[in-house]
């Protein structure tokens, strides 16, 4: 078996961000599936306060009590993957294998944690 090294480099446009959802579009006329990842956000756009001014020995203090605010909810596109239609099946298979492996890893973790809790409950002096 031959050993191969693949060097990974990042383009200047590379970014890493967390997504909370995705949308799949396509195929486009040029034969691509577009998978766009987005995240939900909330932006405070305006705050209202009731303000009281106090003066004491030349010092002015403002007491501001919040009275409400205006919030804007939005979805921000994080990235778009463009997949050629002939590669979609391979891409989906890879994602499903990753999902299945993650499920097995979570089951193993939960089993180990349950065993640790069982041992700790049986022998309080051990913890």
C-alpha positions in Angstrom: 0.0 0.0 0.0 1.4 3.4 -1.0 1.4 6.3 1.4 0.2 9.6 0.1 0.4 13.1 1.6 -2.2 15.7 0.8 -1.4 19.3 1.8 -4.3 21.3 2.9 -4.2 25.1 2.3 -6.9 27.7 2.8 -7.7 30.5 0.4 -7.7 34.1 1.4 -11.5 34.0 1.4 -11.7 31.0 3.8 -13.9 31.5 6.8 -15.3 29.4 9.5 -18.7 30.0 11.0 -21.5 28.1 12.7 -24.7 27.5 10.8 -28.1 26.8 12.3 -29.9 25.7 9.1 -29.6 25.0 5.5 -31.5 25.2 2.2 -30.9 23.1 -0.9 -31.6 24.4 -4.4 -31.2 23.0 -7.8 -30.2 21.7 -10.1 -29.3 25.0 -11.7 -29.3 25.3 -15.5 -25.5 24.7 -15.4 -25.9 21.4 -13.6 -25.1 22.2 -10.0 -26.9 21.8 -6.6 -26.5 24.7 -4.2 -26.4 24.0 -0.5 -26.6 27.3 1.4 -25.9 27.3 5.1 -27.4 30.1 7.2 -27.6 31.1 10.8 -30.4 32.9 12.6 -29.6 36.1 14.3 -31.2 38.9 16.2 -30.1 42.5 16.2 -31.2 45.1 18.7 -32.0 48.1 16.5 -33.6 50.6 18.9 -33.9 51.0 22.7 -36.2 53.3 24.6 -35.4 54.6 28.0 -37.1 56.8 30.6 -34.4 59.2 31.7 -34.2 61.1 35.0 -31.5 63.7 35.5 -30.0 64.4 38.9 -27.7 67.4 39.8 -25.6 67.5 42.9 -22.6 69.9 43.5 -22.0 70.4 39.8 -22.2 66.8 38.9 -25.0 65.6 36.6 -26.1 62.0 36.7 -28.7 60.4 34.4 -30.7 57.4 35.6 -32.0 55.5 32.6 -34.7 52.9 33.0 -35.3 50.5 30.0 -38.8 50.9 28.6 -38.6 48.5 25.6 -36.7 47.9 22.5 -37.1 47.0 18.8 -35.5 43.8 17.7 -34.8 42.6 14.1 -34.7 38.9 13.4 -32.8 37.8 10.4 -31.1 34.9 8.6 -27.5 35.4 7.5 -26.0 33.2 4.8 -22.8 31.7 6.1 -21.6 29.8 3.0 -22.8 28.1 -0.2 -21.5 24.7 -1.4 -21.9 24.2 -5.1 -22.0 20.5 -6.0 -22.0 19.0 -9.5 -25.2 16.9 -9.9 -23.1 13.8 -10.8 -21.3 14.1 -7.5 -24.4 14.6 -5.4 -24.8 10.9 -4.6 -21.2 10.6 -3.4 -21.6 13.8 -1.3 -24.8 12.4 0.3 -23.2 9.0 1.0 -20.3 10.8 2.8 -22.7 12.8 4.9 -24.8 9.7 5.8 -21.6 7.8 6.8 -20.6 10.8 9.0 -24.1 10.9 10.5 -24.0 7.1 11.3 -20.5 7.3 12.8 -21.5 10.2 15.0 -24.6 8.3 16.1 -22.4 5.3 17.2 -19.9 7.6 18.9 -22.8 9.3 20.9 -24.2 5.9 21.9 -20.8 4.8 23.1 -20.3 8.0 25.1 -23.8 7.7 26.7 -23.1 4.1 27.7 -19.7 5.1 29.3 -21.3 8.0 31.1 -24.2 5.8 32.4 -21.7 3.2 33.6 -19.7 6.0 35.4 -22.8 7.3 37.0 -23.8 3.7 38.1 -20.4 3.1 39.6 -20.4 6.5 41.4 -23.9 5.8 42.8 -22.9 2.4 44.0 -19.7 3.6 45.8 -20.1 7.2 47.0 -16.5 7.0 48.5 -15.0 6.5 45.1 -16.0 10.0 43.9 
